[in-house]
Short mmCIF file of C-alpha atoms and ligand atoms in Angstrom, two decimals:
data_model
loop_
_atom_site.label_atom_id
_atom_site.label_comp_id
_atom_site.label_asym_id
_atom_site.label_seq_id
_atom_site.Cartn_x
_atom_site.Cartn_y
_atom_site.Cartn_z
CA UNK A 18 214.96 57.06 -122.05
CA UNK A 19 213.12 53.79 -121.55
CA UNK A 20 215.43 51.26 -119.99
CA UNK A 21 215.49 47.88 -121.75
CA UNK A 22 216.81 44.80 -119.99
CA UNK A 23 219.50 43.16 -122.10
CA UNK A 24 220.84 40.89 -119.36
CA UNK A 25 219.45 37.79 -121.13
CA UNK A 26 221.80 38.54 -124.02
CA UNK A 27 224.86 39.02 -121.82
CA UNK A 28 227.31 36.16 -121.41
CA UNK A 29 226.70 34.28 -118.12
CA UNK A 30 229.81 35.61 -116.35
CA UNK A 31 228.70 39.19 -116.93
CA UNK A 32 225.02 38.62 -116.12
CA UNK A 33 225.79 37.87 -112.48
CA UNK A 34 228.60 40.39 -112.14
CA UNK A 35 228.46 43.01 -109.38
CA UNK A 36 230.50 46.08 -110.37
CA UNK A 37 233.49 47.14 -108.24
CA UNK A 38 232.48 49.62 -105.51
CA UNK A 39 235.03 52.45 -105.47
CA UNK A 40 235.70 54.89 -102.64
CA UNK A 41 233.32 57.86 -102.74
CA UNK A 42 234.85 60.84 -104.57
CA UNK A 43 235.01 64.09 -102.57
CA UNK A 44 233.02 65.97 -105.23
CA UNK A 45 230.19 63.41 -105.00
CA UNK A 46 230.05 63.60 -101.20
CA UNK A 47 229.92 67.39 -101.24
CA UNK A 48 227.23 67.39 -103.95
CA UNK A 49 225.05 64.83 -102.15
CA UNK A 50 225.52 65.91 -98.51
CA UNK A 51 226.01 69.66 -98.91
CA UNK A 52 229.19 69.55 -96.81
CA UNK A 53 232.51 71.21 -97.62
CA UNK A 54 236.14 70.87 -96.57
CA UNK A 55 235.88 67.08 -96.78
CA UNK A 56 238.71 64.59 -96.58
CA UNK A 57 238.97 61.24 -98.35
CA UNK A 58 240.77 58.36 -96.68
CA UNK A 59 238.97 55.69 -98.66
CA UNK A 60 241.09 54.60 -101.62
CA UNK A 61 244.64 54.27 -100.28
CA UNK A 62 245.82 57.28 -102.26
CA UNK A 63 249.00 59.08 -101.23
CA UNK A 64 248.06 62.01 -98.93
CA UNK A 65 251.20 63.88 -100.09
CA UNK A 66 249.79 64.04 -103.62
CA UNK A 67 251.68 63.03 -106.76
CA UNK A 68 255.45 62.68 -107.13
CA UNK A 69 256.74 66.23 -107.87
CA UNK A 70 259.13 64.83 -110.49
CA UNK A 71 256.17 63.22 -112.27
CA UNK A 72 254.23 66.49 -112.25
CA UNK A 73 257.17 68.41 -113.69
CA UNK A 74 257.67 65.81 -116.42
CA UNK A 75 254.01 65.88 -117.49
CA UNK A 76 254.17 69.62 -118.09
CA UNK A 77 256.72 69.03 -120.84
CA UNK A 78 254.48 66.45 -122.48
CA UNK A 79 251.40 68.62 -123.08
CA UNK A 80 252.45 69.84 -126.53
CA UNK A 81 252.45 66.25 -127.78
CA UNK A 82 249.00 65.24 -126.55
CA UNK A 83 247.67 65.08 -130.12
CA UNK A 84 250.02 62.14 -130.82
CA UNK A 85 249.17 58.56 -129.90
CA UNK A 86 251.31 57.30 -127.02
CA UNK A 87 254.17 54.87 -127.60
CA UNK A 88 252.17 51.64 -127.69
CA UNK A 89 255.14 49.66 -126.40
CA UNK A 90 256.12 52.13 -123.70
CA UNK A 91 259.78 51.79 -124.70
CA UNK A 92 261.33 54.30 -122.32
CA UNK A 93 259.33 53.30 -119.28
CA UNK A 94 260.00 49.63 -119.92
CA UNK A 95 263.73 50.34 -120.20
CA UNK A 96 263.64 52.11 -116.86
CA UNK A 97 261.57 49.38 -115.21
CA UNK A 98 263.83 46.70 -116.66
CA UNK A 99 266.81 48.47 -115.10
CA UNK A 100 265.03 48.89 -111.79
CA UNK A 101 264.06 45.22 -111.53
CA UNK A 102 267.10 43.82 -113.35
CA UNK A 103 264.97 41.99 -115.92
CA UNK A 104 264.66 42.06 -119.70
CA UNK A 105 262.07 44.57 -121.05
CA UNK A 106 260.34 41.53 -122.59
CA UNK A 107 259.31 40.55 -119.03
CA UNK A 108 257.11 43.67 -118.64
CA UNK A 109 253.43 44.20 -119.44
CA UNK A 110 252.12 47.74 -118.95
CA UNK A 111 248.58 48.29 -117.75
CA UNK A 112 246.03 51.06 -117.35
CA UNK A 113 246.54 50.59 -113.63
CA UNK A 114 247.52 47.14 -112.40
CA UNK A 115 243.78 46.36 -112.48
CA UNK A 116 244.22 46.19 -116.26
CA UNK A 117 246.92 43.48 -116.10
CA UNK A 118 244.87 41.49 -113.58
CA UNK A 119 242.08 41.41 -116.18
CA UNK A 120 244.56 40.40 -118.93
CA UNK A 121 245.65 37.49 -116.75
CA UNK A 122 242.06 36.30 -116.45
CA UNK A 123 241.47 36.72 -120.20
CA UNK A 124 244.60 34.78 -121.11
CA UNK A 125 244.48 31.94 -118.60
CA UNK A 126 240.83 31.45 -117.55
CA UNK A 127 237.59 30.35 -119.18
CA UNK A 128 234.51 28.35 -118.12
CA UNK A 129 235.64 25.10 -116.54
CA UNK A 130 238.95 26.56 -115.29
CA UNK A 131 239.57 27.93 -111.81
CA UNK A 132 241.22 30.80 -109.99
CA UNK A 133 242.19 30.49 -106.33
CA UNK A 134 242.25 33.40 -103.88
CA UNK A 135 241.66 34.15 -100.24
CA UNK A 136 238.40 35.10 -98.54
CA UNK A 137 239.35 38.72 -97.81
CA UNK A 138 241.19 39.65 -100.97
CA UNK A 139 241.26 42.52 -103.46
CA UNK A 140 237.81 42.73 -105.10
CA UNK A 141 239.25 42.71 -108.60
CA UNK A 142 240.30 39.03 -108.38
CA UNK A 143 236.74 37.68 -108.09
CA UNK A 144 235.46 40.19 -110.65
CA UNK A 145 238.09 39.27 -113.27
CA UNK A 146 237.49 35.57 -112.64
CA UNK A 147 233.73 35.81 -112.99
CA UNK A 148 233.90 38.13 -115.99
CA UNK A 149 235.46 35.36 -118.09
CA UNK A 150 233.10 32.68 -116.76
CA UNK A 151 235.74 30.85 -114.72
CA UNK A 152 235.17 29.38 -111.26
CA UNK A 153 236.41 31.05 -108.09
CA UNK A 154 237.87 28.76 -105.43
CA UNK A 155 237.93 30.80 -102.24
CA UNK A 156 240.28 29.74 -99.45
CA UNK A 157 239.30 30.57 -95.86
CA UNK A 158 241.36 33.38 -94.35
CA UNK A 159 243.46 33.06 -91.19
CA UNK A 160 241.28 33.33 -88.05
CA UNK A 161 240.70 36.62 -86.24
CA UNK A 162 242.95 35.56 -83.33
CA UNK A 163 245.93 34.71 -85.59
CA UNK A 164 249.02 36.96 -85.63
CA UNK A 165 247.92 37.95 -89.17
CA UNK A 166 244.18 38.11 -88.52
CA UNK A 167 242.03 37.63 -91.66
CA UNK A 168 245.21 37.40 -93.76
CA UNK A 169 246.11 34.87 -96.43
CA UNK A 170 246.40 31.25 -95.26
CA UNK A 171 248.95 29.75 -97.68
CA UNK A 172 248.13 26.20 -96.67
CA UNK A 173 244.41 26.77 -97.30
CA UNK A 174 245.21 28.37 -100.66
CA UNK A 175 247.37 25.39 -101.60
CA UNK A 176 244.57 23.00 -100.74
CA UNK A 177 242.23 24.79 -103.17
CA UNK A 178 244.52 24.09 -106.14
CA UNK A 179 243.14 21.47 -108.54
CA UNK A 180 243.99 20.24 -112.06
CA UNK A 181 241.63 22.98 -113.34
CA UNK A 182 243.44 25.79 -111.49
CA UNK A 183 245.32 28.23 -113.70
CA UNK A 184 245.74 31.29 -111.49
CA UNK A 185 246.36 31.85 -107.78
CA UNK A 186 246.10 35.48 -106.64
CA UNK A 187 248.04 36.54 -103.56
CA UNK A 188 248.43 40.16 -102.43
CA UNK A 189 251.41 41.04 -100.24
CA UNK A 190 250.63 43.19 -98.32
CA UNK A 191 246.96 42.37 -98.71
CA UNK A 192 244.03 44.73 -99.29
CA UNK A 193 241.59 45.11 -97.45
CA UNK A 194 243.35 43.61 -94.43
CA UNK A 195 246.82 45.21 -94.58
CA UNK A 196 248.32 41.90 -93.44
CA UNK A 197 251.46 40.52 -95.04
CA UNK A 198 253.18 37.23 -95.71
CA UNK A 199 256.62 36.18 -94.57
CA UNK A 200 258.88 36.31 -97.65
CA UNK A 201 260.38 32.85 -97.27
CA UNK A 202 257.01 31.21 -96.67
CA UNK A 203 255.53 32.89 -99.74
CA UNK A 204 258.55 31.83 -101.79
CA UNK A 205 258.13 28.22 -100.65
CA UNK A 206 254.45 28.44 -101.60
CA UNK A 207 255.22 29.69 -105.12
CA UNK A 208 257.79 26.91 -105.51
CA UNK A 209 255.30 24.27 -104.35
CA UNK A 210 252.69 25.04 -107.04
CA UNK A 211 252.41 22.63 -109.96
CA UNK A 212 253.56 23.94 -113.37
CA UNK A 213 250.00 24.36 -114.72
CA UNK A 214 249.32 27.03 -112.06
CA UNK A 215 250.47 30.63 -112.39
CA UNK A 216 250.97 32.50 -109.14
CA UNK A 217 250.13 36.21 -109.27
CA UNK A 218 251.77 38.12 -106.42
CA UNK A 219 250.16 41.56 -106.23
CA UNK A 220 252.63 44.00 -104.71
CA UNK A 221 250.55 47.19 -104.98
CA UNK A 222 251.75 48.31 -101.53
CA UNK A 223 255.34 47.08 -101.75
CA UNK A 224 256.88 50.55 -101.45
CA UNK A 225 255.28 50.93 -98.03
CA UNK A 226 256.11 47.49 -96.68
CA UNK A 227 259.35 46.48 -95.06
CA UNK A 228 261.03 44.35 -97.74
CA UNK A 229 263.05 42.28 -95.27
CA UNK A 230 259.95 40.94 -93.62
CA UNK A 231 257.61 40.34 -96.53
CA UNK A 232 260.14 39.48 -99.21
CA UNK A 233 260.17 40.94 -102.70
CA UNK A 234 258.69 38.55 -105.25
CA UNK A 235 260.04 40.67 -108.11
CA UNK A 236 263.49 39.20 -107.33
CA UNK A 237 262.26 35.60 -107.71
CA UNK A 238 261.34 35.70 -111.41
CA UNK A 239 264.41 33.76 -112.54
CA UNK A 240 263.58 30.92 -110.16
CA UNK A 241 259.88 30.58 -110.96
CA UNK A 242 258.71 30.72 -114.60
CA UNK A 243 255.09 30.55 -113.37
CA UNK A 244 255.34 33.70 -111.22
CA UNK A 245 253.72 37.02 -112.14
CA UNK A 246 254.34 40.09 -109.97
CA UNK A 247 252.11 43.14 -110.32
CA UNK A 248 253.05 46.66 -109.26
CA UNK A 249 251.32 50.02 -109.51
CA UNK A 250 252.05 53.75 -109.59
CA UNK A 251 248.66 54.43 -107.95
CA UNK A 252 249.69 54.11 -104.33
CA UNK A 253 253.10 55.32 -103.06
CA UNK A 254 253.95 57.16 -106.29
CA UNK A 255 250.72 59.12 -106.01
CA UNK A 256 249.56 58.67 -109.62
CA UNK A 257 246.18 56.93 -109.11
CA UNK A 258 244.38 59.36 -111.42
CA UNK A 259 246.69 58.65 -114.36
CA UNK A 260 246.12 54.87 -114.27
CA UNK A 261 249.38 53.02 -114.71
CA UNK A 262 250.70 49.74 -113.37
CA UNK A 263 252.60 46.75 -114.72
CA UNK A 264 253.30 43.05 -114.49
CA UNK A 265 256.70 41.38 -114.33
CA UNK A 266 256.83 37.80 -115.53
CA UNK A 267 258.63 35.30 -117.69
CA UNK A 268 258.67 36.66 -121.30
CA UNK A 269 256.48 33.71 -122.33
CA UNK A 270 253.70 34.98 -120.07
CA UNK A 271 254.31 38.64 -120.97
CA UNK A 272 253.97 37.76 -124.65
CA UNK A 273 250.49 36.32 -124.02
CA UNK A 274 249.40 39.25 -121.83
CA UNK A 275 250.51 41.68 -124.51
CA UNK A 276 248.35 39.91 -127.10
CA UNK A 277 245.15 40.87 -125.26
CA UNK A 278 246.43 44.29 -124.14
CA UNK A 279 244.74 47.11 -126.12
CA UNK A 280 247.52 48.81 -128.07
CA UNK A 281 247.19 52.23 -126.45
CA UNK A 282 246.02 51.19 -122.99
CA UNK A 283 248.51 53.49 -121.24
CA UNK A 284 248.32 57.15 -122.14
CA UNK A 285 251.30 59.38 -122.87
CA UNK A 286 251.04 61.44 -119.67
CA UNK A 287 251.00 58.27 -117.59
CA UNK A 288 254.07 56.87 -119.40
CA UNK A 289 256.00 60.09 -118.86
CA UNK A 290 254.90 60.55 -115.26
CA UNK A 291 255.71 56.98 -114.29
CA UNK A 292 259.16 57.20 -115.87
CA UNK A 293 259.93 60.32 -113.85
CA UNK A 294 258.32 59.07 -110.63
CA UNK A 295 260.50 55.97 -110.67
CA UNK A 296 263.52 58.16 -109.94
CA UNK A 297 261.78 60.27 -107.29
CA UNK A 298 263.48 58.50 -104.39
CA UNK A 299 263.10 61.51 -102.12
CA UNK A 300 259.31 61.46 -102.57
CA UNK A 301 259.05 57.74 -101.88
CA UNK A 302 261.21 58.08 -98.76
CA UNK A 303 259.07 60.94 -97.48
CA UNK A 304 255.87 59.02 -98.30
CA UNK A 305 257.12 56.01 -96.35
CA UNK A 306 258.04 58.14 -93.34
CA UNK A 307 254.72 60.01 -93.26
CA UNK A 308 252.90 56.69 -93.68
CA UNK A 309 254.79 54.92 -90.90
CA UNK A 310 254.05 57.79 -88.50
CA UNK A 311 250.41 57.95 -89.57
CA UNK A 312 249.88 54.20 -89.26
CA UNK A 313 251.07 54.39 -85.67
CA UNK A 314 248.84 57.41 -84.90
CA UNK A 315 245.78 55.64 -86.33
CA UNK A 316 246.57 52.34 -84.62
CA UNK A 317 247.12 53.83 -81.17
CA UNK A 318 244.25 56.31 -81.55
CA UNK A 319 241.80 53.59 -82.56
CA UNK A 320 242.96 51.18 -79.87
CA UNK A 321 242.53 53.93 -77.28
CA UNK A 322 238.85 54.03 -78.31
CA UNK A 323 238.61 50.27 -77.81
CA UNK A 324 238.57 49.60 -81.54
CA UNK A 325 240.35 46.46 -82.81
CA UNK A 326 243.06 47.13 -85.39
CA UNK A 327 244.45 44.52 -87.79
CA UNK A 328 248.25 44.76 -88.22
CA UNK A 329 249.14 46.58 -91.45
CA UNK A 330 252.26 46.86 -93.62
CA UNK A 331 250.40 49.04 -96.14
CA UNK A 332 249.03 52.61 -96.12
CA UNK A 333 245.69 51.82 -94.47
CA UNK A 334 244.28 50.03 -91.47
CA UNK A 335 241.35 47.68 -91.17
CA UNK A 336 239.52 48.51 -87.96
CA UNK A 337 236.89 46.41 -86.18
CA UNK A 338 234.14 48.32 -84.40
CA UNK A 339 231.72 45.66 -83.19
CA UNK A 340 228.93 47.67 -84.80
CA UNK A 341 227.93 48.15 -88.44
CA UNK A 342 230.65 49.84 -90.48
CA UNK A 343 227.99 50.99 -92.92
CA UNK A 344 226.15 52.91 -90.19
CA UNK A 345 229.37 54.47 -88.88
CA UNK A 346 230.36 55.39 -92.41
CA UNK A 347 227.07 57.20 -92.98
CA UNK A 348 227.70 59.33 -89.85
CA UNK A 349 231.27 60.05 -90.87
CA UNK A 350 230.12 61.19 -94.31
CA UNK A 351 227.93 63.82 -92.65
CA UNK A 352 231.09 65.16 -91.03
CA UNK A 353 232.83 65.30 -94.39
CA UNK A 354 235.05 62.29 -93.69
CA UNK A 355 235.16 59.54 -96.33
CA UNK A 356 236.51 56.13 -95.29
CA UNK A 357 235.77 52.72 -96.78
CA UNK A 358 233.00 50.43 -95.56
CA UNK A 359 233.96 46.85 -96.39
CA UNK A 360 230.63 45.03 -96.08
CA UNK A 361 231.04 43.99 -99.73
CA UNK A 362 234.11 42.03 -98.58
CA UNK A 363 232.05 40.27 -95.90
CA UNK A 364 233.50 42.52 -93.19
CA UNK A 365 230.32 44.17 -91.90
CA UNK A 366 231.66 45.54 -88.64
CA UNK A 367 234.85 46.94 -90.09
CA UNK A 368 236.04 50.09 -91.80
CA UNK A 369 239.18 50.45 -93.88
CA UNK A 370 240.90 53.77 -93.24
CA UNK A 371 243.71 55.13 -95.41
CA UNK A 372 246.60 56.81 -93.63
CA UNK A 373 246.37 60.56 -94.31
CA UNK A 374 248.44 63.58 -93.40
CA UNK A 375 248.91 64.24 -89.67
CA UNK A 376 245.95 66.67 -89.73
CA UNK A 377 243.72 64.22 -91.63
CA UNK A 378 244.56 61.40 -89.21
CA UNK A 379 243.59 63.61 -86.25
CA UNK A 380 240.40 64.59 -88.02
CA UNK A 381 239.25 61.05 -88.74
CA UNK A 382 240.05 60.01 -85.16
CA UNK A 383 238.11 62.97 -83.75
CA UNK A 384 235.16 62.25 -86.03
CA UNK A 385 235.14 58.59 -85.01
CA UNK A 386 235.36 59.49 -81.32
CA UNK A 387 232.30 61.70 -81.72
CA UNK A 388 230.37 59.14 -83.74
CA UNK A 389 231.12 56.32 -81.31
CA UNK A 390 230.04 58.43 -78.32
CA UNK A 391 226.77 59.59 -79.88
C1 PLP B 8 245.04 49.58 -105.21
C2 PLP B 8 245.36 48.17 -105.55
C3 PLP B 8 245.80 47.82 -106.81
C4 PLP B 8 246.12 48.88 -107.81
O1 PLP B 8 245.15 49.23 -108.63
P1 PLP B 8 245.50 50.17 -109.87
O2 PLP B 8 244.63 49.62 -110.93
O3 PLP B 8 246.96 49.98 -110.19
O4 PLP B 8 245.20 51.55 -109.45
C5 PLP B 8 246.10 46.51 -107.10
N1 PLP B 8 246.01 45.58 -106.14
C6 PLP B 8 245.62 45.87 -104.91
C7 PLP B 8 245.60 44.81 -103.88
C8 PLP B 8 245.26 47.17 -104.58
O5 PLP B 8 244.85 47.47 -103.35
#
């Protein structure tokens, strides 16, 4: 079909928008490169698969697929409320936490208003900000030689806040760096923000991180009415394909988020799976153990090759190669190994590698060794 250009008709925020670049799916790699037996360590998925309790629960849900899901997610919200010791009115469910990040932008931003985030932050923050025509105020990251290289600089973020600021996005641990923030310092930061600024603490990797070190913002909601904490079932719970995440906040904020939320944004399988996964403590414990071991294998293996590794409290490492990550990535793809080039984040000489199973970690290290020697 002839392709017409409608960009002149699009609202300005959308006209300039660059779509999110996802990790390459295995099926696409195998179709394009004619390779087989590929592995994907590109999207921070759980290499152990989905929570077995979630899988079992979904099976019982199939007979009811013809019914619309519970638009208010009653049972899941009850369980989450119990887990976080909050009222269900504090919860907003999303089609992945990406969904609630977009709701936040829709509710609190518009042209003339600003969102603050760090230089190397999750790509969805700038996309959501731009989509609604708001202005991004980007704080420089911590320097490469800092103890948390390329991580969030809370002082720099604070300095970006203006009377027009409505949202500050902070991820802890952060993606794509893996770095984390000291809990007390982050808490002081949230407390220092003026009341017209809402602080979004994105805890997508919280199940992997050591809570004592990085703090747990979900326990600070009573103290800070302008705090929003986002969580997801995509990472440690292994449910990325179902798309479910949530925000915890003061009910006054949740009420606004739920006004823009499409009524049936979370499907019935996702609601059921998430409810069951929440109680799958054994799976989370095993995931944490496998991840901790794998992180160490990747870190030491990469460092043995002379590759710089950024400290990580998540389920991936950001590795610095001193040569183009895009070129390395292309060579890895030919070996059936998918990792994540991060040139779109301004990190040209880096690759982000998700922790896999023991066998997958050995395979990516072997492939990298070969590529770096050739
Ligand atoms: C993966 C990730 C998310 C989660 O995305 P979903 O939409 O819940 O799958 C959110 N924030 C960060 C920083 C992430 O890396």
